[in-house]
Coordinates of C-alpha atoms in Angstrom, one line a residue:
M1 CA -45.0 68.7 -20.2
R2 CA -41.4 68.1 -21.0
T3 CA -40.7 68.5 -17.2
N4 CA -43.3 65.3 -17.0
R5 CA -41.3 63.6 -19.4
T6 CA -37.9 64.3 -18.1
A7 CA -39.4 63.2 -14.8
R8 CA -40.2 59.5 -16.4
T9 CA -37.1 59.8 -18.1
N10 CA -35.0 59.9 -15.3
R11 CA -37.1 57.2 -13.3
T12 CA -36.8 54.6 -16.0
A13 CA -33.1 55.0 -15.9
G14 CA -32.9 54.7 -12.2
T15 CA -34.4 51.7 -12.4
A16 CA -32.4 50.3 -15.1
V17 CA -29.3 51.2 -13.1
A18 CA -30.7 49.4 -10.0
A19 CA -31.5 46.6 -12.3
V20 CA -28.3 46.0 -13.6
A21 CA -26.7 46.6 -10.1
A22 CA -28.8 43.5 -8.8
I23 CA -27.8 41.6 -11.5
A24 CA -24.1 42.4 -11.2
C25 CA -24.6 41.1 -7.0
L26 CA -25.9 37.9 -8.4
G27 CA -23.5 37.4 -11.1
T28 CA -20.3 37.8 -9.1
L29 CA -21.9 35.9 -5.9
S30 CA -21.2 39.0 -3.6
A31 CA -22.9 39.4 -0.3
C32 CA -24.5 42.4 -1.2
G33 CA -26.7 44.0 1.4
P34 CA -29.1 46.5 1.5
D35 CA -26.5 49.2 1.6
N36 CA -24.1 47.5 -1.0
G37 CA -21.7 47.1 2.0
G38 CA -21.6 43.4 1.7
D39 CA -23.0 42.5 5.4
Q40 CA -25.7 40.1 5.3
N41 CA -27.3 37.6 7.8
A42 CA -26.4 34.7 6.0
A43 CA -22.8 33.9 5.5
P44 CA -21.6 34.3 2.2
S45 CA -20.9 30.9 -0.2
K46 CA -17.3 29.9 -0.1
A47 CA -16.3 28.5 -3.9
A48 CA -14.0 25.3 -3.5
S49 CA -10.3 26.2 -4.5
P50 CA -8.7 24.2 -7.6
A51 CA -6.3 22.4 -5.5
A52 CA -9.2 20.6 -3.5
T53 CA -11.4 20.0 -6.5
A54 CA -11.8 16.3 -7.6
P55 CA -11.9 16.4 -11.5
A56 CA -14.7 14.6 -13.2
G57 CA -14.2 10.8 -13.2
G58 CA -10.9 11.2 -10.7
T59 CA -10.3 11.7 -7.4
G60 CA -9.1 14.6 -5.6
T61 CA -5.5 14.6 -4.1
G62 CA -4.9 18.2 -2.8
T63 CA -2.3 18.6 -5.8
G64 CA -4.6 19.8 -8.6
A65 CA -3.4 16.9 -10.8
A66 CA -6.1 15.2 -12.8
Q67 CA -6.4 11.7 -11.7
P68 CA -7.3 9.0 -14.2
S69 CA -10.8 7.5 -14.2
G70 CA -12.1 4.2 -13.6
G71 CA -10.8 3.6 -10.2
A72 CA -7.4 3.4 -8.6
A73 CA -4.7 3.6 -10.6
K74 CA -2.4 0.8 -11.0
P75 CA 1.5 0.5 -9.9
S76 CA 3.8 1.2 -12.9
A77 CA 5.3 -1.9 -14.7
A78 CA 8.2 -1.7 -12.5
G79 CA 5.8 -1.5 -9.4
A80 CA 7.8 0.4 -7.3
T81 CA 7.1 4.1 -8.7
G82 CA 4.8 7.1 -6.9
A83 CA 5.7 9.4 -3.5
A84 CA 4.0 8.7 -0.1
G85 CA 0.5 9.3 -0.5
S86 CA -0.2 8.4 -4.0
R87 CA -1.6 5.3 -5.4
D88 CA 1.5 3.0 -6.1
V89 CA 3.8 1.0 -4.0
P90 CA 5.9 3.9 -3.0
A91 CA 9.3 3.7 -4.2
G92 CA 11.6 3.5 -0.7
A93 CA 9.0 0.7 0.5
W94 CA 11.4 -1.9 -0.1
I95 CA 14.2 -3.7 2.3
N96 CA 17.6 -2.8 1.8
P97 CA 19.1 -5.9 0.3
R98 CA 22.2 -6.0 2.5
S99 CA 19.6 -6.7 5.1
I100 CA 18.3 -9.7 3.4
P101 CA 19.5 -13.0 5.0
L102 CA 22.5 -14.8 2.8
D103 CA 23.2 -11.6 1.6
A104 CA 26.9 -11.8 2.3
T105 CA 26.9 -15.2 -0.1
Y106 CA 24.3 -13.8 -2.9
H107 CA 24.6 -10.0 -3.0
W108 CA 20.9 -9.4 -3.3
P109 CA 19.7 -7.0 -6.0
A110 CA 17.9 -4.1 -4.9
P111 CA 14.4 -5.5 -4.9
A112 CA 12.8 -1.9 -6.1
G113 CA 14.9 -2.7 -9.4
T114 CA 13.2 -6.3 -10.2
A115 CA 9.7 -5.5 -8.7
K116 CA 6.6 -6.0 -10.7
S117 CA 3.3 -4.9 -10.2
V118 CA 0.6 -7.3 -9.6
A119 CA -2.8 -7.2 -10.4
G120 CA -5.6 -7.3 -7.8
A121 CA -4.5 -9.8 -4.6
P122 CA -1.1 -10.9 -4.7
T123 CA -0.3 -14.7 -3.8
F124 CA 1.9 -14.6 -1.0
K125 CA 5.1 -17.2 -1.1
L126 CA 3.6 -18.9 1.8
Q127 CA 0.2 -19.4 0.2
E128 CA 1.8 -20.9 -2.8
L129 CA 3.4 -23.2 -0.8
C130 CA 0.8 -24.1 1.6
H131 CA -2.2 -24.3 -0.5
A132 CA -3.8 -21.5 1.2
K133 CA -6.1 -18.5 0.6
L134 CA -7.2 -15.4 2.8
S135 CA -10.6 -16.0 4.6
P136 CA -13.6 -14.7 3.2
D137 CA -13.6 -12.1 5.9
T138 CA -10.5 -10.5 4.8
A139 CA -10.2 -11.7 1.0
D140 CA -11.5 -8.3 0.1
L141 CA -8.8 -6.4 2.0
G142 CA -6.4 -8.5 0.3
T143 CA -6.9 -7.0 -3.1
G144 CA -5.4 -3.6 -1.3
R145 CA -5.1 -0.6 -3.6
A146 CA -1.5 -1.6 -5.5
A147 CA 0.6 -4.6 -5.0
A148 CA 3.9 -5.8 -6.1
Q149 CA 6.6 -8.3 -6.2
S150 CA 10.1 -8.8 -6.5
L151 CA 12.0 -12.1 -7.1
L152 CA 15.8 -12.1 -6.0
G153 CA 18.1 -14.9 -7.0
A154 CA 19.0 -17.4 -9.8
G155 CA 17.2 -20.1 -7.7
G156 CA 19.2 -23.1 -9.3
P157 CA 19.3 -26.4 -7.6
D158 CA 19.9 -26.6 -3.8
Q159 CA 20.3 -22.5 -3.9
W160 CA 18.7 -20.2 -2.4
Q161 CA 15.9 -17.5 -3.4
A162 CA 14.5 -14.5 -2.1
Q163 CA 11.2 -12.6 -2.9
Q164 CA 9.7 -9.6 -1.3
T165 CA 5.9 -9.3 -1.7
L166 CA 4.1 -5.9 -0.8
L167 CA 0.2 -5.4 -0.7
Y168 CA 0.0 -1.3 -0.2
E169 CA -3.5 -0.4 1.6
G170 CA -2.5 3.1 1.6
D171 CA -1.2 5.7 3.4
P172 CA -2.3 5.1 6.9
R173 CA -2.0 8.9 8.4
P174 CA -5.4 10.3 7.1
S175 CA -7.1 7.0 8.5
S176 CA -6.8 4.0 11.2
G177 CA -8.8 2.1 9.2
V178 CA -6.1 1.6 6.4
A179 CA -3.8 0.1 9.3
Q180 CA -6.6 -1.9 10.6
S181 CA -6.8 -3.6 7.1
A182 CA -3.1 -4.2 6.6
H183 CA -3.3 -5.6 9.8
A184 CA -6.1 -8.3 9.4
V185 CA -4.6 -9.5 6.3
F186 CA -1.3 -10.0 8.4
S187 CA -3.1 -12.0 11.1
D188 CA -4.7 -14.1 8.4
L189 CA -1.5 -14.9 6.8
R190 CA 0.0 -15.7 9.9
E191 CA -2.8 -18.3 10.8
E192 CA -2.1 -19.7 7.6
V193 CA 1.6 -20.3 8.2
K194 CA 0.3 -22.2 11.4
A195 CA -2.2 -24.3 9.6
C196 CA 0.3 -25.4 6.5
A197 CA 0.1 -28.6 7.7
K198 CA -3.7 -28.9 7.3
T199 CA -3.2 -27.5 3.6
A200 CA -0.2 -28.9 2.8
P201 CA 0.0 -32.5 3.9
G202 CA 3.4 -33.6 4.9
A203 CA 4.5 -29.7 6.1
T204 CA 6.4 -28.8 9.3
V205 CA 5.8 -25.4 10.7
K206 CA 8.5 -23.8 13.3
V207 CA 7.4 -20.4 14.6
T208 CA 10.6 -18.8 15.4
S209 CA 9.1 -15.4 16.6
P210 CA 7.7 -14.3 20.0
E211 CA 3.9 -14.8 20.6
D212 CA 3.7 -10.9 21.6
A213 CA 6.1 -9.8 18.7
N214 CA 4.9 -7.5 16.5
Y215 CA 6.2 -9.4 13.3
F216 CA 5.8 -12.8 12.7
A217 CA 8.7 -15.4 11.7
A218 CA 9.0 -19.4 10.7
T219 CA 10.6 -22.1 9.0
V220 CA 8.4 -24.0 7.0
T221 CA 9.1 -27.2 5.1
V222 CA 6.9 -28.7 2.5
P223 CA 7.4 -31.9 0.5
Q224 CA 7.2 -31.8 -2.9
A225 CA 7.0 -34.5 -5.8
G226 CA 9.8 -36.6 -6.7
G227 CA 11.5 -36.8 -3.3
N228 CA 12.5 -32.8 -2.9
A229 CA 11.2 -30.7 -0.1
V230 CA 11.2 -27.0 -0.2
T231 CA 12.9 -24.8 3.1
L232 CA 11.3 -21.5 3.5
H233 CA 12.1 -18.9 5.9
E234 CA 9.2 -16.6 6.4
Y235 CA 9.0 -13.3 7.6
L236 CA 5.8 -11.0 7.8
T237 CA 5.0 -7.6 9.1
A238 CA 2.3 -5.2 8.7
P239 CA 3.7 -1.4 8.7
D240 CA 1.8 2.0 8.1
G241 CA -0.8 0.2 6.0
T242 CA 1.1 -2.1 4.3
V243 CA 1.2 -6.2 4.5
N244 CA 5.4 -7.0 4.0
E245 CA 6.2 -10.4 3.1
L246 CA 9.8 -11.4 2.7
A247 CA 10.3 -15.1 1.7
V248 CA 14.0 -17.0 1.6
W249 CA 13.6 -20.4 0.4
T250 CA 15.6 -23.4 -1.3
T251 CA 14.4 -26.6 -2.9
G252 CA 16.3 -30.2 -2.6
K253 CA 16.2 -33.7 -1.8
S254 CA 14.0 -34.0 1.2
G255 CA 16.2 -34.1 4.4
A256 CA 19.2 -33.0 2.7
Q257 CA 21.3 -29.7 3.7
P258 CA 21.0 -27.0 1.1
K259 CA 24.9 -26.1 -0.5
V260 CA 24.9 -22.9 1.4
P261 CA 24.4 -23.4 5.1
W262 CA 21.6 -20.6 6.4
A263 CA 22.8 -17.9 8.1
G264 CA 21.5 -14.3 8.4
P265 CA 20.4 -11.6 10.9
A266 CA 18.2 -12.4 13.9
D267 CA 14.3 -12.6 12.8
A268 CA 13.7 -9.0 15.0
D269 CA 16.4 -7.4 12.9
V270 CA 15.4 -9.0 9.3
A271 CA 11.4 -7.5 10.8
K272 CA 13.1 -4.1 11.8
A273 CA 15.0 -3.5 8.2
M274 CA 11.5 -4.8 6.5
D275 CA 9.5 -1.7 8.3
S276 CA 12.0 0.8 8.4
A277 CA 12.1 1.4 4.8
L278 CA 8.2 2.1 4.6
C279 CA 8.6 3.9 7.4
T280 CA 11.4 6.3 6.2
T281 CA 9.1 6.8 2.8
L282 CA 6.2 8.0 4.6
K283 CA 7.8 10.1 7.4
D284 CA 5.9 8.2 9.9
C285 CA 8.6 6.7 12.5

């Protein structure tokens, strides 16, 4: 009788040990085989690493840092913060002020220092003067992921002002779609300049860039109330997933020459300076 009770006890203990082992195997998600050697026909599951896991309500960035919920993060008040690949306009994206036309006279401040974020789609200077809007096909692309503007100069009577507007669609390296979106907006804006006389009666447009150039430059004159006119030198590029506008303009009596005569680098040199800042920042040259 004692022998039979001992055998039953041993069998019970052995069953309990096997059950515990099975539970432990499942609890650790290990690939336990029949011989507990870890070999199975099915591949073991792979748990996502913390760096690649997106927090709830945010978007994974690969850095492990939590992102704010509720959509894309907005640029800072300065509109110029954020490293390459972030959702802000990169801080180094702004043109070197020494490359802006008429810098010898106006000594333009650094655009990054006066930049302000823009909610939604920005209004480019050419659109303001030509009373133009993006076409329905590109209107959604015009919202971008971040946008900022920097207004330079006091802009007194017959003085020149400069403004740079950046519509940052995002880092183009992971996907060509970002660059394609930026170029679609760029193409739309270029056509808006060419059609300025239709949307702003009396306007004149002189395109100064070659037809096959990867940038667009034009001189636009738009009549204003009271006998004044705005003369705008417009530069557009679309480097690295960003729509980039540099506008330099003056307001004075229609037909009169500005107090400071127009002077500046060649159009291609201005466009190159606009592109190189972002290219260097994203290390995509």
